[in-house]
PDB file of N, CA and C in Angstrom:
ATOM      1  N   UNK A   1     -67.899  74.170 -45.157  1.00 44.00           N
ATOM      2  CA  UNK A   1     -69.440  73.926 -44.813  1.00 44.00           C
ATOM      3  C   UNK A   1     -69.561  75.013 -43.881  1.00 44.00           C
ATOM      4  N   UNK A   2     -70.661  76.191 -44.203  1.00 49.00           N
ATOM      5  CA  UNK A   2     -70.952  77.122 -43.389  1.00 49.00           C
ATOM      6  C   UNK A   2     -72.221  76.786 -42.589  1.00 49.00           C
ATOM      7  N   UNK A   3     -72.378  76.860 -41.161  1.00 44.00           N
ATOM      8  CA  UNK A   3     -73.372  76.362 -40.421  1.00 44.00           C
ATOM      9  C   UNK A   3     -73.878  77.835 -39.891  1.00 44.00           C
ATOM     10  N   UNK A   4     -75.365  78.231 -40.049  1.00 50.00           N
ATOM     11  CA  UNK A   4     -75.977  79.245 -39.405  1.00 50.00           C
ATOM     12  C   UNK A   4     -77.082  78.864 -38.429  1.00 50.00           C
ATOM     13  N   UNK A   5     -76.953  79.258 -37.287  1.00 46.00           N
ATOM     14  CA  UNK A   5     -77.917  78.888 -36.204  1.00 46.00           C
ATOM     15  C   UNK A   5     -79.176  79.742 -36.415  1.00 46.00           C
ATOM     16  N   UNK A   6     -80.246  79.379 -36.559  1.00 51.00           N
ATOM     17  CA  UNK A   6     -81.370  80.147 -36.670  1.00 51.00           C
ATOM     18  C   UNK A   6     -82.596  79.849 -35.795  1.00 51.00           C
ATOM     19  N   UNK A   7     -82.424  78.866 -34.885  1.00 51.00           N
ATOM     20  CA  UNK A   7     -83.609  78.615 -34.233  1.00 51.00           C
ATOM     21  C   UNK A   7     -83.167  78.199 -32.695  1.00 51.00           C
ATOM     22  N   UNK A   8     -83.886  77.139 -32.387  1.00 51.00           N
ATOM     23  CA  UNK A   8     -83.602  76.803 -30.773  1.00 51.00           C
ATOM     24  C   UNK A   8     -82.844  75.358 -30.683  1.00 51.00           C
ATOM     25  N   UNK A   9     -82.246  75.248 -29.502  1.00 52.00           N
ATOM     26  CA  UNK A   9     -81.403  74.175 -29.460  1.00 52.00           C
ATOM     27  C   UNK A   9     -82.160  72.879 -28.776  1.00 52.00           C
ATOM     28  N   UNK A  10     -83.424  73.012 -28.761  1.00 61.00           N
ATOM     29  CA  UNK A  10     -84.341  71.940 -28.448  1.00 61.00           C
ATOM     30  C   UNK A  10     -84.597  70.846 -29.349  1.00 61.00           C
ATOM     31  N   UNK A  11     -84.010  69.573 -28.986  1.00 67.00           N
ATOM     32  CA  UNK A  11     -84.267  68.480 -29.894  1.00 67.00           C
ATOM     33  C   UNK A  11     -85.456  67.793 -29.275  1.00 67.00           C
ATOM     34  N   UNK A  12     -86.251  67.279 -29.980  1.00 78.00           N
ATOM     35  CA  UNK A  12     -87.437  66.276 -29.444  1.00 78.00           C
ATOM     36  C   UNK A  12     -86.765  64.858 -29.616  1.00 78.00           C
ATOM     37  N   UNK A  13     -87.253  64.166 -28.643  1.00 83.00           N
ATOM     38  CA  UNK A  13     -86.770  62.579 -28.931  1.00 83.00           C
ATOM     39  C   UNK A  13     -87.343  62.026 -30.281  1.00 83.00           C
ATOM     40  N   UNK A  14     -88.327  62.422 -30.772  1.00 86.00           N
ATOM     41  CA  UNK A  14     -88.833  61.960 -32.050  1.00 86.00           C
ATOM     42  C   UNK A  14     -87.864  62.082 -33.214  1.00 86.00           C
ATOM     43  N   UNK A  15     -87.292  63.442 -33.128  1.00 85.00           N
ATOM     44  CA  UNK A  15     -86.317  63.920 -34.098  1.00 85.00           C
ATOM     45  C   UNK A  15     -84.912  62.850 -34.076  1.00 85.00           C
ATOM     46  N   UNK A  16     -84.523  62.634 -32.674  1.00 87.00           N
ATOM     47  CA  UNK A  16     -83.431  61.955 -32.586  1.00 87.00           C
ATOM     48  C   UNK A  16     -83.823  60.381 -33.194  1.00 87.00           C
ATOM     49  N   UNK A  17     -84.996  59.886 -32.837  1.00 89.00           N
ATOM     50  CA  UNK A  17     -85.285  58.699 -33.224  1.00 89.00           C
ATOM     51  C   UNK A  17     -85.379  58.488 -34.779  1.00 89.00           C
ATOM     52  N   UNK A  18     -85.890  59.515 -35.417  1.00 91.00           N
ATOM     53  CA  UNK A  18     -85.945  59.497 -36.743  1.00 91.00           C
ATOM     54  C   UNK A  18     -84.725  59.455 -37.300  1.00 91.00           C
ATOM     55  N   UNK A  19     -83.518  60.412 -36.787  1.00 91.00           N
ATOM     56  CA  UNK A  19     -82.144  60.468 -37.272  1.00 91.00           C
ATOM     57  C   UNK A  19     -81.400  59.183 -37.314  1.00 91.00           C
ATOM     58  N   UNK A  20     -81.630  58.552 -35.866  1.00 92.00           N
ATOM     59  CA  UNK A  20     -81.095  57.234 -35.896  1.00 92.00           C
ATOM     60  C   UNK A  20     -81.615  56.022 -36.675  1.00 92.00           C
ATOM     61  N   UNK A  21     -82.794  56.266 -36.924  1.00 93.00           N
ATOM     62  CA  UNK A  21     -83.489  55.169 -37.840  1.00 93.00           C
ATOM     63  C   UNK A  21     -82.886  55.361 -39.196  1.00 93.00           C
ATOM     64  N   UNK A  22     -82.716  56.581 -39.845  1.00 94.00           N
ATOM     65  CA  UNK A  22     -82.133  56.932 -41.063  1.00 94.00           C
ATOM     66  C   UNK A  22     -80.634  56.578 -41.037  1.00 94.00           C
ATOM     67  N   UNK A  23     -79.881  56.726 -40.023  1.00 94.00           N
ATOM     68  CA  UNK A  23     -78.605  56.387 -40.028  1.00 94.00           C
ATOM     69  C   UNK A  23     -78.588  54.845 -39.870  1.00 94.00           C
ATOM     70  N   UNK A  24     -79.272  54.103 -39.285  1.00 95.00           N
ATOM     71  CA  UNK A  24     -79.352  52.574 -39.473  1.00 95.00           C
ATOM     72  C   UNK A  24     -79.588  52.292 -40.952  1.00 95.00           C
ATOM     73  N   UNK A  25     -80.473  52.862 -41.669  1.00 94.00           N
ATOM     74  CA  UNK A  25     -80.545  52.626 -43.139  1.00 94.00           C
ATOM     75  C   UNK A  25     -79.225  52.690 -43.767  1.00 94.00           C
ATOM     76  N   UNK A  26     -78.489  53.814 -43.592  1.00 95.00           N
ATOM     77  CA  UNK A  26     -77.207  54.143 -43.913  1.00 95.00           C
ATOM     78  C   UNK A  26     -76.268  52.961 -43.873  1.00 95.00           C
ATOM     79  N   UNK A  27     -76.112  52.401 -42.440  1.00 95.00           N
ATOM     80  CA  UNK A  27     -75.294  51.355 -41.907  1.00 95.00           C
ATOM     81  C   UNK A  27     -75.526  50.086 -42.930  1.00 95.00           C
ATOM     82  N   UNK A  28     -77.014  49.937 -42.961  1.00 95.00           N
ATOM     83  CA  UNK A  28     -77.389  48.923 -43.814  1.00 95.00           C
ATOM     84  C   UNK A  28     -76.984  48.697 -45.233  1.00 95.00           C
ATOM     85  N   UNK A  29     -76.879  50.020 -45.788  1.00 95.00           N
ATOM     86  CA  UNK A  29     -76.484  50.188 -47.150  1.00 95.00           C
ATOM     87  C   UNK A  29     -75.022  50.002 -47.313  1.00 95.00           C
ATOM     88  N   UNK A  30     -74.194  50.373 -46.384  1.00 95.00           N
ATOM     89  CA  UNK A  30     -72.722  50.202 -46.231  1.00 95.00           C
ATOM     90  C   UNK A  30     -72.538  48.738 -46.198  1.00 95.00           C
ATOM     91  N   UNK A  31     -73.199  47.968 -45.108  1.00 95.00           N
ATOM     92  CA  UNK A  31     -72.882  46.560 -45.214  1.00 95.00           C
ATOM     93  C   UNK A  31     -73.221  45.979 -46.557  1.00 95.00           C
ATOM     94  N   UNK A  32     -74.129  46.620 -47.362  1.00 94.00           N
ATOM     95  CA  UNK A  32     -74.207  45.933 -48.672  1.00 94.00           C
ATOM     96  C   UNK A  32     -73.358  46.520 -49.619  1.00 94.00           C
ATOM     97  N   UNK A  33     -72.520  47.412 -49.280  1.00 96.00           N
ATOM     98  CA  UNK A  33     -71.312  47.872 -50.299  1.00 96.00           C
ATOM     99  C   UNK A  33     -72.070  48.760 -51.179  1.00 96.00           C
ATOM    100  N   UNK A  34     -73.074  49.570 -50.645  1.00 95.00           N
ATOM    101  CA  UNK A  34     -73.884  50.711 -51.592  1.00 95.00           C
ATOM    102  C   UNK A  34     -73.643  51.843 -51.016  1.00 95.00           C
ATOM    103  N   UNK A  35     -72.565  52.701 -51.284  1.00 95.00           N
ATOM    104  CA  UNK A  35     -72.022  53.712 -50.753  1.00 95.00           C
ATOM    105  C   UNK A  35     -72.878  55.031 -51.255  1.00 95.00           C
ATOM    106  N   UNK A  36     -73.446  54.854 -52.338  1.00 95.00           N
ATOM    107  CA  UNK A  36     -74.353  55.883 -52.961  1.00 95.00           C
ATOM    108  C   UNK A  36     -75.681  56.095 -52.160  1.00 95.00           C
ATOM    109  N   UNK A  37     -76.162  54.884 -51.909  1.00 94.00           N
ATOM    110  CA  UNK A  37     -77.443  54.899 -50.950  1.00 94.00           C
ATOM    111  C   UNK A  37     -77.063  55.318 -49.640  1.00 94.00           C
ATOM    112  N   UNK A  38     -75.958  54.869 -49.052  1.00 95.00           N
ATOM    113  CA  UNK A  38     -75.544  55.217 -47.764  1.00 95.00           C
ATOM    114  C   UNK A  38     -75.394  56.845 -47.626  1.00 95.00           C
ATOM    115  N   UNK A  39     -74.833  57.266 -48.567  1.00 95.00           N
ATOM    116  CA  UNK A  39     -74.537  58.976 -48.815  1.00 95.00           C
ATOM    117  C   UNK A  39     -75.992  59.602 -48.571  1.00 95.00           C
ATOM    118  N   UNK A  40     -76.980  59.044 -49.513  1.00 95.00           N
ATOM    119  CA  UNK A  40     -78.333  59.691 -49.480  1.00 95.00           C
ATOM    120  C   UNK A  40     -78.913  59.574 -48.113  1.00 95.00           C
ATOM    121  N   UNK A  41     -78.792  58.486 -47.461  1.00 94.00           N
ATOM    122  CA  UNK A  41     -79.400  58.367 -45.994  1.00 94.00           C
ATOM    123  C   UNK A  41     -78.766  59.428 -45.178  1.00 94.00           C
ATOM    124  N   UNK A  42     -77.370  59.441 -45.022  1.00 95.00           N
ATOM    125  CA  UNK A  42     -76.657  60.464 -44.233  1.00 95.00           C
ATOM    126  C   UNK A  42     -77.071  61.935 -44.468  1.00 95.00           C
ATOM    127  N   UNK A  43     -77.214  62.286 -45.746  1.00 94.00           N
ATOM    128  CA  UNK A  43     -77.687  63.507 -46.170  1.00 94.00           C
ATOM    129  C   UNK A  43     -79.153  63.773 -45.424  1.00 94.00           C
ATOM    130  N   UNK A  44     -79.933  62.786 -45.642  1.00 94.00           N
ATOM    131  CA  UNK A  44     -81.143  62.823 -44.975  1.00 94.00           C
ATOM    132  C   UNK A  44     -81.170  63.045 -43.443  1.00 94.00           C
ATOM    133  N   UNK A  45     -80.307  62.539 -42.876  1.00 93.00           N
ATOM    134  CA  UNK A  45     -80.132  62.552 -41.363  1.00 93.00           C
ATOM    135  C   UNK A  45     -79.797  63.923 -40.990  1.00 93.00           C
ATOM    136  N   UNK A  46     -78.819  64.361 -41.617  1.00 91.00           N
ATOM    137  CA  UNK A  46     -78.176  65.596 -41.578  1.00 91.00           C
ATOM    138  C   UNK A  46     -79.429  66.578 -41.615  1.00 91.00           C
ATOM    139  N   UNK A  47     -80.301  66.471 -42.675  1.00 90.00           N
ATOM    140  CA  UNK A  47     -81.548  67.453 -42.831  1.00 90.00           C
ATOM    141  C   UNK A  47     -82.410  67.463 -41.657  1.00 90.00           C
ATOM    142  N   UNK A  48     -82.622  66.123 -41.239  1.00 89.00           N
ATOM    143  CA  UNK A  48     -83.634  66.055 -40.086  1.00 89.00           C
ATOM    144  C   UNK A  48     -83.027  66.729 -38.868  1.00 89.00           C
ATOM    145  N   UNK A  49     -81.710  66.590 -38.658  1.00 87.00           N
ATOM    146  CA  UNK A  49     -81.131  67.325 -37.501  1.00 87.00           C
ATOM    147  C   UNK A  49     -80.996  68.892 -37.680  1.00 87.00           C
ATOM    148  N   UNK A  50     -80.814  69.221 -38.934  1.00 86.00           N
ATOM    149  CA  UNK A  50     -80.604  70.707 -39.160  1.00 86.00           C
ATOM    150  C   UNK A  50     -81.942  71.237 -38.978  1.00 86.00           C
ATOM    151  N   UNK A  51     -82.942  70.694 -39.510  1.00 86.00           N
ATOM    152  CA  UNK A  51     -84.417  71.208 -39.391  1.00 86.00           C
ATOM    153  C   UNK A  51     -84.980  71.377 -37.910  1.00 86.00           C
ATOM    154  N   UNK A  52     -84.522  70.251 -37.241  1.00 83.00           N
ATOM    155  CA  UNK A  52     -85.036  69.994 -35.906  1.00 83.00           C
ATOM    156  C   UNK A  52     -84.312  71.128 -34.920  1.00 83.00           C
ATOM    157  N   UNK A  53     -82.958  71.579 -35.416  1.00 80.00           N
ATOM    158  CA  UNK A  53     -82.191  72.603 -34.675  1.00 80.00           C
ATOM    159  C   UNK A  53     -82.476  74.105 -35.286  1.00 80.00           C
ATOM    160  N   UNK A  54     -83.288  74.172 -36.321  1.00 80.00           N
ATOM    161  CA  UNK A  54     -83.585  75.545 -36.911  1.00 80.00           C
ATOM    162  C   UNK A  54     -82.063  75.902 -37.732  1.00 80.00           C
ATOM    163  N   UNK A  55     -81.307  75.123 -38.045  1.00 66.00           N
ATOM    164  CA  UNK A  55     -80.015  75.647 -38.587  1.00 66.00           C
ATOM    165  C   UNK A  55     -80.125  75.495 -40.176  1.00 66.00           C
ATOM    166  N   UNK A  56     -79.271  76.241 -40.749  1.00 56.00           N
ATOM    167  CA  UNK A  56     -79.083  76.145 -42.193  1.00 56.00           C
ATOM    168  C   UNK A  56     -77.585  75.768 -42.519  1.00 56.00           C
ATOM    169  N   UNK A  57     -77.383  74.963 -43.527  1.00 55.00           N
ATOM    170  CA  UNK A  57     -76.092  74.573 -43.884  1.00 55.00           C
ATOM    171  C   UNK A  57     -75.925  75.018 -45.319  1.00 55.00           C
ATOM    172  N   UNK A  58     -75.041  75.785 -45.566  1.00 49.00           N
ATOM    173  CA  UNK A  58     -74.682  76.255 -46.840  1.00 49.00           C
ATOM    174  C   UNK A  58     -73.423  75.420 -47.373  1.00 49.00           C
TER     175      UNK A  58
END
C-alpha cells in the first residue's frame, strides 16, 4: 500500500465520529460472522479518514 499525503493534518470531530460509527457497524457485522460486510465497512472508514486528511492510498 502506497500512501501519499496531499492535504492537511487537521481532522474534524465530525470525521472521527463518522469513522467510529462506521467501524461500529463493522464490529456488529463481525459479531454476526459476516466478514464480507465488515470488510466493506472498514474500507468505508478508511475512505473517510483518507478524505479527511487529503491523502491518497494506492
